[in-house]
Every structure is written in structure tokens, then in C-alpha cells.
């Protein structure tokens, strides 16, 4: 089978398609013939050696796949060969064949394409976990989200609409029309003083900030919180300066990350939380019900990933470049 391999850290051009032995389904697993695999921002971090969770190169990233079951392991009754499914996986997803534990596999909603299926797990689970479990958003609350037109951002928009939230989204100006269609109030995410615009549209502050930029952005987001406000830190895109890694800049950014004191949090009635869904992989009682909640929304037609572009495995470097250049609106996927 073919896989998209990061053979060493470097710019997008290092990515290679390599052959690997076909895996086979063991007990409690199914083998999926992958039709689409999601690309996530963390793939860019992993390729630059800025993602400590990733195995050392040569490695294959990919945390979500969709395709047809083509081999069923011993003891599996929930799926049969030919079933159209999607799955949340932990690395190695950007492969032609993937063996997944059945707990993490779900039937694809009938009208969905494989690409849409591959666009669901990471972005929607992250968005759902932040809005529902961590920030415990209440109807009518105001949520500020960064990179609002990206994969996670649009998932937040769709779930925010279901939850009855007011959403303010920071994004490049070219993406604002799509945000409006999603019911999000867009603001210019490239404005170096973006927080002043947030204050103008929400003078009392915001109830929740979802921030995967990191660094000074977290500091500003914290200041914007209304009483009982929650800042959810879930990424560090500020460490990625461009397609080529800049370690000095990344380290400089890193040491300037804010730190909050318990007394200040208490007196200001604010909360700061962190989310890394990759680290919740073994917390099945926490994550699996959320996947099922999302599947219910999907089958009811309430959510549907927006696929911006699909790149063949052989053009994985272009897919990475596309995200580096901030061109994506919604999800980017790879197809074998
Ligand atoms: N903690 C978790 O469990 C978890 C899970 C999933 C994702 N994440 C994080 O959530 C964020 C969004 O992930 P995603 O996969 O949905 O990506 P994405 O938002 O679809 O793609 C990246 C977008 O982020 C914005 N951006 C901000 N800083 C950037 C930079 N330095 N380089 C390129 N683009 C930058 C750009 O939008 P604008 O031009 O509109 O600003 C760009 O289009 C990432 O930081 C990711 O690491 C965290």
C-alpha cells in the first residue's frame, strides 16, 4: 500500500509517497480501504519537527480516514466488508489501507462523500469538546474563535448555531463571506490589533475565546473575557512562521507564552483551559459519546464538513503549502 511519509523534518517538499506492507485486520478491528484522509494543521507542525506528540521520522500522520471496510477482524459484528465508514485514528491515517479498532469506526452518513467523512472526526470532535464539555457554553453566550474559516473554525460555527451561540470569527478578509453564510460575525484576523475590533462589536467582552494561535493572542484573549469567561487554548499556530521552520522565532514565541496566576483567575472570575484531543485518545468514555452526538447531528443534516480541496497523495506537499498560504476555507483532504 501507499503512504504519505514525512522522511525528515523540513519544508513541504520533503513529503514522499512510499510503499509499505499491507496491514491486516486483527481481533476487534476492521481494515479500511481509505478513500480520503484528513489533513490537519498539526501535520504542518509535525513536518517541521514542532509537534512533540508525533513519532520520530520517518512517520506517517493522519488522524481521520473514510473509506470502505475491506477486511473484518475476529469478533467484529458491527461492520461488514463493503460498509462505508469513517474513523478517528492516531497517526498513520494517510495510508491507502488502515486498520482501526471498531470503537473508533462509525458508518458514514448515507448522503456523505468519503471526503466529507474524513473531514469530520478531528475538527468536529475538537469543536464539540471545547464548546460542550470544556467551556460548557450556554445559549446566547458570545464565543470568539480564531482561524474561524478553517476546519475547526467552521465546525465551531455549525455547532455554535445548533447551541444558539453568538459567534465572532477572526479570519483573513477573503474568507468573510463564507463566515457570514455560516452565521458568524467576521473580523479581520490579520489586523495586528484585532482585539480592538472585538471590543467594538462586543463592549462587555466575550464569554468564551477559542484560540489555537497561542502566544500573545492568548494574552489578549484573556483580557477580553467577560465575568465568568473561559479562554480555551488549543493550538500554537504562531510557532509556524511559514513553510520553512524557524526554530529561533519558534523558541522566542514560546518563551513569551503567558502564564496565569490562580489568584488573578479567582479575582477576575476567569478560567483558562487547555484541549488536546490527541491526548484524550484513551479516554473512551469521554470521547466516544461525543462522536456519537456528532453522528446524530450529521444524520439529521445539522452538520456537514465543508471540503475546500482534495489533493492526491502524490501532491501532499501542495496540500501543506495550501494551508501554509492560508488559502483553505474549511477542510483539506488527501486521496490515495
Ligand atoms: N488541540 C487540539 O486537540 C486540536 C485539534 C485540532 C486542531 N487544533 C488546532 O486548531 C487550529 C486549526 O486547525 P485546523 O486543522 O482546523 O487548521 P485550519 O484552521 O483549517 O488552517 C489553518 C488556518 O489557520 C489560520 N492561521 C493562523 N496562523 C497560521 C499560520 N501560522 N500559518 C498558516 N495558517 C495560519 C489561517 O486562517 P486565516 O488566514 O483566516 O487566519 C489558515 O487558513 C490549529 O492551530 C491546530 O493545531 C488543535
mmCIF file of C-alpha atoms and ligand atoms in Angstrom:
data_model
loop_
_atom_site.group_PDB
_atom_site.id
_atom_site.type_symbol
_atom_site.label_atom_id
_atom_site.label_comp_id
_atom_site.label_asym_id
_atom_site.label_seq_id
_atom_site.Cartn_x
_atom_site.Cartn_y
_atom_site.Cartn_z
ATOM 1 C CA UNK A 1 0.000 0.000 0.000
ATOM 2 C CA UNK A 2 0.949 3.632 -0.439
ATOM 3 C CA UNK A 3 1.530 6.071 2.409
ATOM 4 C CA UNK A 4 2.416 9.762 2.661
ATOM 5 C CA UNK A 5 5.657 9.772 4.621
ATOM 6 C CA UNK A 6 7.498 12.554 6.447
ATOM 7 C CA UNK A 7 11.009 11.124 5.986
ATOM 8 C CA UNK A 8 12.728 14.010 7.812
ATOM 9 C CA UNK A 9 11.827 17.442 9.147
ATOM 10 C CA UNK A 10 11.711 20.182 6.559
ATOM 11 C CA UNK A 11 9.618 22.163 4.073
ATOM 12 C CA UNK A 12 6.595 20.620 2.273
ATOM 13 C CA UNK A 13 8.867 19.179 -0.467
ATOM 14 C CA UNK A 14 10.231 16.547 1.932
ATOM 15 C CA UNK A 15 6.922 14.632 1.780
ATOM 16 C CA UNK A 16 7.164 11.361 -0.130
ATOM 17 C CA UNK A 17 4.761 8.637 -1.209
ATOM 18 C CA UNK A 18 6.256 5.301 -0.184
ATOM 19 C CA UNK A 19 5.191 1.681 -0.390
ATOM 20 C CA UNK A 20 4.633 -0.258 2.842
ATOM 21 C CA UNK A 21 3.400 -3.810 3.520
ATOM 22 C CA UNK A 22 -0.404 -4.195 3.600
ATOM 23 C CA UNK A 23 -1.706 -4.394 7.191
ATOM 24 C CA UNK A 24 -4.377 -6.952 8.140
ATOM 25 C CA UNK A 25 -7.342 -6.692 10.478
ATOM 26 C CA UNK A 26 -6.762 -8.299 13.875
ATOM 27 C CA UNK A 27 -9.363 -9.084 16.560
ATOM 28 C CA UNK A 28 -11.730 -6.187 17.218
ATOM 29 C CA UNK A 29 -10.550 -4.196 14.215
ATOM 30 C CA UNK A 30 -11.522 -3.582 10.606
ATOM 31 C CA UNK A 31 -9.339 -2.725 7.667
ATOM 32 C CA UNK A 32 -10.486 0.348 5.762
ATOM 33 C CA UNK A 33 -9.570 0.944 2.132
ATOM 34 C CA UNK A 34 -9.032 4.659 2.563
ATOM 35 C CA UNK A 35 -10.715 6.937 0.019
ATOM 36 C CA UNK A 36 -9.890 10.169 1.861
ATOM 37 C CA UNK A 37 -7.722 11.145 4.821
ATOM 38 C CA UNK A 38 -7.886 14.489 6.590
ATOM 39 C CA UNK A 39 -5.017 16.970 6.668
ATOM 40 C CA UNK A 40 -4.699 18.928 9.890
ATOM 41 C CA UNK A 41 -2.661 21.934 10.888
ATOM 42 C CA UNK A 42 -0.689 19.685 13.236
ATOM 43 C CA UNK A 43 0.622 17.851 10.126
ATOM 44 C CA UNK A 44 2.492 21.043 9.291
ATOM 45 C CA UNK A 45 3.874 21.209 12.834
ATOM 46 C CA UNK A 46 4.868 17.522 12.678
ATOM 47 C CA UNK A 47 6.626 18.038 9.343
ATOM 48 C CA UNK A 48 8.619 20.900 10.854
ATOM 49 C CA UNK A 49 9.531 18.915 13.976
ATOM 50 C CA UNK A 50 7.408 21.212 16.142
ATOM 51 C CA UNK A 51 4.882 18.582 17.257
ATOM 52 C CA UNK A 52 6.260 16.728 20.276
ATOM 53 C CA UNK A 53 3.481 14.080 20.209
ATOM 54 C CA UNK A 54 4.468 12.810 16.776
ATOM 55 C CA UNK A 55 6.693 9.743 16.412
ATOM 56 C CA UNK A 56 10.185 10.430 15.069
ATOM 57 C CA UNK A 57 10.598 10.422 11.252
ATOM 58 C CA UNK A 58 10.081 8.556 9.100
ATOM 59 C CA UNK A 59 6.468 8.914 10.149
ATOM 60 C CA UNK A 60 3.004 8.996 8.655
ATOM 61 C CA UNK A 61 0.491 11.440 10.098
ATOM 62 C CA UNK A 62 -3.278 11.453 9.649
ATOM 63 C CA UNK A 63 -5.908 11.236 12.376
ATOM 64 C CA UNK A 64 -9.054 10.613 10.362
ATOM 65 C CA UNK A 65 -9.961 8.457 7.405
ATOM 66 C CA UNK A 66 -13.038 7.470 5.408
ATOM 67 C CA UNK A 67 -13.474 4.608 3.003
ATOM 68 C CA UNK A 68 -14.863 1.096 2.612
ATOM 69 C CA UNK A 69 -14.292 -1.753 5.022
ATOM 70 C CA UNK A 70 -12.436 -4.456 3.098
ATOM 71 C CA UNK A 71 -11.379 -6.868 5.857
ATOM 72 C CA UNK A 72 -13.087 -7.671 9.151
ATOM 73 C CA UNK A 73 -11.177 -8.946 12.203
ATOM 74 C CA UNK A 74 -12.202 -11.744 14.517
ATOM 75 C CA UNK A 75 -15.153 -10.971 16.791
ATOM 76 C CA UNK A 76 -16.355 -7.956 14.803
ATOM 77 C CA UNK A 77 -20.088 -7.992 14.118
ATOM 78 C CA UNK A 78 -20.859 -4.293 13.730
ATOM 79 C CA UNK A 79 -19.281 -3.973 10.272
ATOM 80 C CA UNK A 80 -19.059 -5.995 7.080
ATOM 81 C CA UNK A 81 -16.869 -5.764 4.010
ATOM 82 C CA UNK A 82 -18.208 -3.027 1.736
ATOM 83 C CA UNK A 83 -19.550 -0.808 4.546
ATOM 84 C CA UNK A 84 -18.880 2.895 4.014
ATOM 85 C CA UNK A 85 -17.293 4.222 7.188
ATOM 86 C CA UNK A 86 -15.205 6.950 8.741
ATOM 87 C CA UNK A 87 -12.800 6.570 11.635
ATOM 88 C CA UNK A 88 -10.807 8.600 14.091
ATOM 89 C CA UNK A 89 -7.282 7.252 14.233
ATOM 90 C CA UNK A 90 -3.992 8.049 15.949
ATOM 91 C CA UNK A 91 -1.273 8.734 13.356
ATOM 92 C CA UNK A 92 -0.649 6.655 10.192
ATOM 93 C CA UNK A 93 -4.026 7.642 8.688
ATOM 94 C CA UNK A 94 -2.548 8.995 5.446
ATOM 95 C CA UNK A 95 -2.288 5.466 4.096
ATOM 96 C CA UNK A 96 -4.100 3.519 1.425
ATOM 97 C CA UNK A 97 -5.148 0.880 3.974
ATOM 98 C CA UNK A 98 -5.791 1.467 7.641
ATOM 99 C CA UNK A 99 -6.629 -0.987 10.409
ATOM 100 C CA UNK A 100 -8.827 0.705 13.032
ATOM 101 C CA UNK A 101 -10.300 -0.530 16.322
ATOM 102 C CA UNK A 102 -14.083 -0.737 15.782
ATOM 103 C CA UNK A 103 -14.802 1.568 18.744
ATOM 104 C CA UNK A 104 -13.434 4.415 16.659
ATOM 105 C CA UNK A 105 -15.234 3.498 13.426
ATOM 106 C CA UNK A 106 -18.689 4.803 12.518
ATOM 107 C CA UNK A 107 -20.952 4.358 9.486
ATOM 108 C CA UNK A 108 -20.710 7.238 7.041
ATOM 109 C CA UNK A 109 -23.945 9.280 6.915
ATOM 110 C CA UNK A 110 -25.712 7.966 3.771
ATOM 111 C CA UNK A 111 -25.562 11.117 1.666
ATOM 112 C CA UNK A 112 -21.978 11.999 2.597
ATOM 113 C CA UNK A 113 -18.924 11.652 0.391
ATOM 114 C CA UNK A 114 -15.803 9.959 1.738
ATOM 115 C CA UNK A 115 -14.092 13.332 1.727
ATOM 116 C CA UNK A 116 -16.772 14.745 3.993
ATOM 117 C CA UNK A 117 -16.416 11.715 6.256
ATOM 118 C CA UNK A 118 -12.676 12.332 6.552
ATOM 119 C CA UNK A 119 -13.428 15.958 7.417
ATOM 120 C CA UNK A 120 -15.473 15.175 10.492
ATOM 121 C CA UNK A 121 -13.521 13.469 13.296
ATOM 122 C CA UNK A 122 -10.744 15.843 14.349
ATOM 123 C CA UNK A 123 -12.333 19.214 13.668
ATOM 124 C CA UNK A 124 -15.815 18.443 14.956
ATOM 125 C CA UNK A 125 -14.649 16.484 17.972
ATOM 126 C CA UNK A 126 -12.297 19.309 18.935
ATOM 127 C CA UNK A 127 -15.040 21.901 18.417
ATOM 128 C CA UNK A 128 -17.655 19.858 20.293
ATOM 129 C CA UNK A 129 -15.348 19.067 23.188
ATOM 130 C CA UNK A 130 -14.394 22.732 23.580
ATOM 131 C CA UNK A 131 -17.904 24.167 23.303
ATOM 132 C CA UNK A 132 -19.852 21.493 25.165
ATOM 133 C CA UNK A 133 -17.518 19.835 27.673
ATOM 134 C CA UNK A 134 -14.862 22.413 28.462
ATOM 135 C CA UNK A 135 -16.487 25.832 28.009
ATOM 136 C CA UNK A 136 -19.970 24.397 28.766
ATOM 137 C CA UNK A 137 -21.453 27.116 26.548
ATOM 138 C CA UNK A 138 -24.915 28.383 27.369
ATOM 139 C CA UNK A 139 -27.487 29.516 24.786
ATOM 140 C CA UNK A 140 -26.983 33.207 23.951
ATOM 141 C CA UNK A 141 -23.329 33.348 25.006
ATOM 142 C CA UNK A 142 -20.749 35.095 22.835
ATOM 143 C CA UNK A 143 -17.855 32.998 21.547
ATOM 144 C CA UNK A 144 -14.774 34.400 19.806
ATOM 145 C CA UNK A 145 -12.956 31.918 17.579
ATOM 146 C CA UNK A 146 -9.618 32.362 15.796
ATOM 147 C CA UNK A 147 -8.967 30.923 12.297
ATOM 148 C CA UNK A 148 -12.757 30.868 12.086
ATOM 149 C CA UNK A 149 -12.880 29.790 8.435
ATOM 150 C CA UNK A 150 -10.552 26.809 8.910
ATOM 151 C CA UNK A 151 -11.517 23.216 9.564
ATOM 152 C CA UNK A 152 -12.054 23.590 13.313
ATOM 153 C CA UNK A 153 -13.409 27.112 12.861
ATOM 154 C CA UNK A 154 -16.282 26.109 10.586
ATOM 155 C CA UNK A 155 -17.066 23.137 12.845
ATOM 156 C CA UNK A 156 -17.363 25.628 15.714
ATOM 157 C CA UNK A 157 -19.671 27.718 13.520
ATOM 158 C CA UNK A 158 -22.000 24.804 12.747
ATOM 159 C CA UNK A 159 -22.112 23.560 16.321
ATOM 160 C CA UNK A 160 -22.435 27.113 17.625
ATOM 161 C CA UNK A 161 -25.550 27.569 15.540
ATOM 162 C CA UNK A 162 -27.061 24.380 16.989
ATOM 163 C CA UNK A 163 -26.189 25.537 20.514
ATOM 164 C CA UNK A 164 -27.656 29.020 19.978
ATOM 165 C CA UNK A 165 -24.398 30.941 20.416
ATOM 166 C CA UNK A 166 -23.322 34.301 19.072
ATOM 167 C CA UNK A 167 -20.116 33.699 17.148
ATOM 168 C CA UNK A 168 -17.444 36.266 16.343
ATOM 169 C CA UNK A 169 -14.826 34.881 13.995
ATOM 170 C CA UNK A 170 -11.333 36.135 13.187
ATOM 171 C CA UNK A 171 -10.111 35.237 9.706
ATOM 172 C CA UNK A 172 -8.420 36.610 6.605
ATOM 173 C CA UNK A 173 -10.751 39.082 4.876
ATOM 174 C CA UNK A 174 -11.166 36.907 1.757
ATOM 175 C CA UNK A 175 -12.989 34.328 3.910
ATOM 176 C CA UNK A 176 -15.556 36.663 5.478
ATOM 177 C CA UNK A 177 -18.379 35.968 3.033
ATOM 178 C CA UNK A 178 -18.301 32.247 3.892
ATOM 179 C CA UNK A 179 -18.295 33.082 7.585
ATOM 180 C CA UNK A 180 -21.380 35.256 7.169
ATOM 181 C CA UNK A 181 -23.124 32.351 5.391
ATOM 182 C CA UNK A 182 -22.342 30.295 8.487
ATOM 183 C CA UNK A 183 -23.892 32.900 10.775
ATOM 184 C CA UNK A 184 -20.514 34.109 12.085
ATOM 185 C CA UNK A 185 -19.726 37.821 12.511
ATOM 186 C CA UNK A 186 -16.358 38.124 10.777
ATOM 187 C CA UNK A 187 -13.477 40.317 11.891
ATOM 188 C CA UNK A 188 -10.068 40.703 10.263
ATOM 189 C CA UNK A 189 -7.759 38.125 11.833
ATOM 190 C CA UNK A 190 -4.739 39.698 10.128
ATOM 191 C CA UNK A 191 -5.313 43.041 11.859
ATOM 192 C CA UNK A 192 -2.414 43.250 14.362
ATOM 193 C CA UNK A 193 -4.769 44.924 16.859
ATOM 194 C CA UNK A 194 -7.712 42.606 16.292
ATOM 195 C CA UNK A 195 -8.827 42.773 19.924
ATOM 196 C CA UNK A 196 -9.900 46.409 19.475
ATOM 197 C CA UNK A 197 -12.382 45.308 16.814
ATOM 198 C CA UNK A 198 -13.695 42.607 19.155
ATOM 199 C CA UNK A 199 -14.242 45.227 21.872
ATOM 200 C CA UNK A 200 -16.139 47.401 19.401
ATOM 201 C CA UNK A 201 -18.619 44.653 18.476
ATOM 202 C CA UNK A 202 -18.850 43.219 21.994
ATOM 203 C CA UNK A 203 -18.107 46.000 24.506
ATOM 204 C CA UNK A 204 -18.858 43.821 27.563
ATOM 205 C CA UNK A 205 -16.234 41.308 26.409
ATOM 206 C CA UNK A 206 -16.835 37.738 25.302
ATOM 207 C CA UNK A 207 -17.874 34.689 27.293
ATOM 208 C CA UNK A 208 -15.578 32.253 25.550
ATOM 209 C CA UNK A 209 -12.407 32.539 23.454
ATOM 210 C CA UNK A 210 -11.249 29.553 21.402
ATOM 211 C CA UNK A 211 -7.642 30.230 20.478
ATOM 212 C CA UNK A 212 -5.265 27.940 18.595
ATOM 213 C CA UNK A 213 -2.851 30.746 17.714
ATOM 214 C CA UNK A 214 -1.069 30.925 21.068
ATOM 215 C CA UNK A 215 1.474 33.402 22.398
ATOM 216 C CA UNK A 216 0.371 36.998 22.699
ATOM 217 C CA UNK A 217 -3.001 36.060 21.225
ATOM 218 C CA UNK A 218 -3.805 34.107 24.408
ATOM 219 C CA UNK A 219 -2.841 37.148 26.488
ATOM 220 C CA UNK A 220 -5.186 39.384 24.515
ATOM 221 C CA UNK A 221 -7.979 36.797 24.569
ATOM 222 C CA UNK A 222 -7.752 36.552 28.350
ATOM 223 C CA UNK A 223 -8.147 40.313 28.643
ATOM 224 C CA UNK A 224 -11.291 40.180 26.501
ATOM 225 C CA UNK A 225 -13.125 37.769 28.807
ATOM 226 C CA UNK A 226 -16.361 38.954 30.397
ATOM 227 C CA UNK A 227 -17.015 37.880 34.029
ATOM 228 C CA UNK A 228 -17.126 34.059 34.228
ATOM 229 C CA UNK A 229 -15.389 33.980 30.845
ATOM 230 C CA UNK A 230 -13.377 30.985 29.615
ATOM 231 C CA UNK A 231 -10.289 31.008 27.432
ATOM 232 C CA UNK A 232 -9.678 27.669 25.733
ATOM 233 C CA UNK A 233 -6.111 27.230 24.463
ATOM 234 C CA UNK A 234 -5.926 24.505 21.845
ATOM 235 C CA UNK A 235 -3.062 25.203 19.463
ATOM 236 C CA UNK A 236 0.100 27.118 18.741
ATOM 237 C CA UNK A 237 -0.067 28.111 15.091
ATOM 238 C CA UNK A 238 2.050 31.164 15.935
ATOM 239 C CA UNK A 239 5.058 28.816 16.036
ATOM 240 C CA UNK A 240 4.657 28.155 12.292
ATOM 241 C CA UNK A 241 6.125 31.155 10.525
ATOM 242 C CA UNK A 242 5.839 29.645 7.045
ATOM 243 C CA UNK A 243 6.696 26.520 5.056
ATOM 244 C CA UNK A 244 10.271 26.543 6.376
ATOM 245 C CA UNK A 245 10.863 26.021 10.069
ATOM 246 C CA UNK A 246 12.323 28.942 12.006
ATOM 247 C CA UNK A 247 13.480 27.489 15.336
ATOM 248 C CA UNK A 248 14.779 30.772 16.741
ATOM 249 C CA UNK A 249 11.475 32.500 16.129
ATOM 250 C CA UNK A 250 9.510 29.499 17.450
ATOM 251 C CA UNK A 251 11.581 29.465 20.669
ATOM 252 C CA UNK A 252 11.234 33.226 21.065
ATOM 253 C CA UNK A 253 7.452 32.932 20.663
ATOM 254 C CA UNK A 254 7.364 30.000 23.072
ATOM 255 C CA UNK A 255 9.160 31.702 25.951
ATOM 256 C CA UNK A 256 6.785 34.663 25.673
ATOM 257 C CA UNK A 257 3.689 32.494 26.144
ATOM 258 C CA UNK A 258 1.596 33.935 29.002
ATOM 259 C CA UNK A 259 1.302 32.271 32.398
ATOM 260 C CA UNK A 260 -1.665 32.908 34.657
ATOM 261 C CA UNK A 261 -1.742 33.020 38.435
ATOM 262 C CA UNK A 262 -4.501 31.314 40.433
ATOM 263 C CA UNK A 263 -5.219 34.459 42.455
ATOM 264 C CA UNK A 264 -5.730 36.558 39.347
ATOM 265 C CA UNK A 265 -8.022 33.902 37.854
ATOM 266 C CA UNK A 266 -10.041 33.826 41.055
ATOM 267 C CA UNK A 267 -10.382 37.562 41.475
ATOM 268 C CA UNK A 268 -11.285 38.147 37.858
ATOM 269 C CA UNK A 269 -13.687 35.194 37.710
ATOM 270 C CA UNK A 270 -11.985 33.850 34.617
ATOM 271 C CA UNK A 271 -10.961 30.360 33.556
ATOM 272 C CA UNK A 272 -8.176 29.196 31.288
ATOM 273 C CA UNK A 273 -8.463 25.694 29.904
ATOM 274 C CA UNK A 274 -6.462 23.571 27.520
ATOM 275 C CA UNK A 275 -7.566 20.997 24.985
ATOM 276 C CA UNK A 276 -5.514 18.413 23.130
ATOM 277 C CA UNK A 277 -7.873 15.751 21.784
ATOM 278 C CA UNK A 278 -4.913 13.594 20.753
ATOM 279 C CA UNK A 279 -4.143 13.126 24.445
ATOM 280 C CA UNK A 280 -7.724 12.004 25.102
ATOM 281 C CA UNK A 281 -7.436 9.052 22.719
ATOM 282 C CA UNK A 282 -7.685 6.510 25.560
ATOM 283 C CA UNK A 283 -10.494 8.358 27.349
ATOM 284 C CA UNK A 284 -13.175 6.411 25.553
ATOM 285 C CA UNK A 285 -15.983 7.245 27.986
ATOM 286 C CA UNK A 286 -15.286 10.916 27.334
ATOM 287 C CA UNK A 287 -14.754 10.861 23.581
ATOM 288 C CA UNK A 288 -16.965 8.125 22.134
ATOM 289 C CA UNK A 289 -20.281 9.646 23.306
ATOM 290 C CA UNK A 290 -19.182 12.874 21.659
ATOM 291 C CA UNK A 291 -18.505 11.092 18.363
ATOM 292 C CA UNK A 292 -21.998 9.607 18.639
ATOM 293 C CA UNK A 293 -23.533 13.018 19.349
ATOM 294 C CA UNK A 294 -21.827 14.339 16.222
ATOM 295 C CA UNK A 295 -23.044 11.394 14.172
ATOM 296 C CA UNK A 296 -26.596 12.134 15.317
ATOM 297 C CA UNK A 297 -26.232 15.736 14.152
ATOM 298 C CA UNK A 298 -24.720 14.530 10.881
ATOM 299 C CA UNK A 299 -27.531 12.075 10.176
ATOM 300 C CA UNK A 300 -30.085 14.782 10.979
ATOM 301 C CA UNK A 301 -28.451 17.057 8.384
ATOM 302 C CA UNK A 302 -27.370 19.604 11.000
ATOM 303 C CA UNK A 303 -23.630 19.440 10.346
ATOM 304 C CA UNK A 304 -21.634 18.769 7.207
ATOM 305 C CA UNK A 305 -17.914 19.448 6.772
ATOM 306 C CA UNK A 306 -17.018 21.954 4.086
ATOM 307 C CA UNK A 307 -14.337 20.359 1.947
ATOM 308 C CA UNK A 308 -12.228 23.029 0.346
ATOM 309 C CA UNK A 309 -9.889 20.883 -1.694
ATOM 310 C CA UNK A 310 -8.767 17.289 -2.162
ATOM 311 C CA UNK A 311 -5.169 16.588 -3.191
ATOM 312 C CA UNK A 312 -3.890 13.199 -4.338
ATOM 313 C CA UNK A 313 -1.254 11.587 -2.096
ATOM 314 C CA UNK A 314 1.360 12.462 -4.718
ATOM 315 C CA UNK A 315 0.575 16.171 -4.202
ATOM 316 C CA UNK A 316 0.650 16.143 -0.400
ATOM 317 C CA UNK A 317 3.296 18.886 -0.489
ATOM 318 C CA UNK A 318 0.828 21.129 -2.356
ATOM 319 C CA UNK A 319 -1.777 20.398 0.316
ATOM 320 C CA UNK A 320 0.624 21.525 3.046
ATOM 321 C CA UNK A 321 1.601 24.597 1.060
ATOM 322 C CA UNK A 322 -2.073 25.444 0.525
ATOM 323 C CA UNK A 323 -2.587 25.581 4.296
ATOM 324 C CA UNK A 324 0.690 27.440 4.931
ATOM 325 C CA UNK A 325 -0.509 30.048 2.441
ATOM 326 C CA UNK A 326 -3.760 30.322 4.455
ATOM 327 C CA UNK A 327 -5.838 29.551 1.366
ATOM 328 C CA UNK A 328 -8.125 26.911 2.847
ATOM 329 C CA UNK A 329 -11.719 27.634 3.763
ATOM 330 C CA UNK A 330 -12.769 24.505 5.627
ATOM 331 C CA UNK A 331 -11.065 21.197 5.272
ATOM 332 C CA UNK A 332 -8.233 19.892 3.108
ATOM 333 C CA UNK A 333 -8.080 16.144 2.467
ATOM 334 C CA UNK A 334 -5.752 13.710 0.707
ATOM 335 C CA UNK A 335 -6.913 10.943 -1.604
ATOM 336 C CA UNK A 336 -4.842 7.846 -2.428
HETATM 337 N N1 LIG B 1 -5.746 20.816 20.476
HETATM 338 C C1 LIG B 1 -6.413 20.047 19.655
HETATM 339 O O1 LIG B 1 -6.894 18.994 20.032
HETATM 340 C C2 LIG B 1 -6.561 20.476 18.231
HETATM 341 C C3 LIG B 1 -7.287 19.709 17.323
HETATM 342 C C4 LIG B 1 -7.430 20.175 16.015
HETATM 343 C C5 LIG B 1 -6.835 21.383 15.646
HETATM 344 N N2 LIG B 1 -6.115 22.082 16.547
HETATM 345 C C6 LIG B 1 -5.503 23.361 16.194
HETATM 346 O O2 LIG B 1 -6.516 24.190 15.697
HETATM 347 C C7 LIG B 1 -6.010 25.075 14.705
HETATM 348 C C8 LIG B 1 -6.850 24.927 13.464
HETATM 349 O O3 LIG B 1 -6.599 23.645 12.934
HETATM 350 P P1 LIG B 1 -7.167 23.210 11.511
HETATM 351 O O4 LIG B 1 -6.564 21.882 11.227
HETATM 352 O O5 LIG B 1 -8.643 23.386 11.507
HETATM 353 O O6 LIG B 1 -6.465 24.266 10.542
HETATM 354 P P2 LIG B 1 -7.175 25.367 9.660
HETATM 355 O O7 LIG B 1 -7.756 26.361 10.620
HETATM 356 O O8 LIG B 1 -8.063 24.727 8.677
HETATM 357 O O9 LIG B 1 -5.996 26.004 8.782
HETATM 358 C C9 LIG B 1 -5.159 26.971 9.122
HETATM 359 C C10 LIG B 1 -5.796 28.376 9.117
HETATM 360 O O10 LIG B 1 -5.326 28.981 10.300
HETATM 361 C C11 LIG B 1 -5.008 30.331 10.074
HETATM 362 N N3 LIG B 1 -3.631 30.512 10.528
HETATM 363 C C12 LIG B 1 -3.292 31.079 11.696
HETATM 364 N N4 LIG B 1 -1.979 31.053 11.871
HETATM 365 C C13 LIG B 1 -1.436 30.458 10.785
HETATM 366 C C14 LIG B 1 -0.102 30.162 10.386
HETATM 367 N N5 LIG B 1 0.946 30.450 11.168
HETATM 368 N N6 LIG B 1 0.090 29.525 9.215
HETATM 369 C C15 LIG B 1 -0.957 29.218 8.423
HETATM 370 N N7 LIG B 1 -2.252 29.484 8.776
HETATM 371 C C16 LIG B 1 -2.481 30.101 9.939
HETATM 372 C C17 LIG B 1 -5.260 30.607 8.612
HETATM 373 O O11 LIG B 1 -6.554 31.194 8.515
HETATM 374 P P3 LIG B 1 -6.723 32.799 8.419
HETATM 375 O O12 LIG B 1 -5.904 33.219 7.234
HETATM 376 O O13 LIG B 1 -8.160 33.005 8.230
HETATM 377 O O14 LIG B 1 -6.198 33.351 9.708
HETATM 378 C C18 LIG B 1 -5.306 29.225 7.971
HETATM 379 O O15 LIG B 1 -6.130 29.156 6.840
HETATM 380 C C19 LIG B 1 -4.528 24.688 14.529
HETATM 381 O O16 LIG B 1 -3.726 25.546 15.291
HETATM 382 C C20 LIG B 1 -4.473 23.284 15.074
HETATM 383 O O17 LIG B 1 -3.199 22.919 15.523
HETATM 384 C C21 LIG B 1 -5.966 21.654 17.819
#
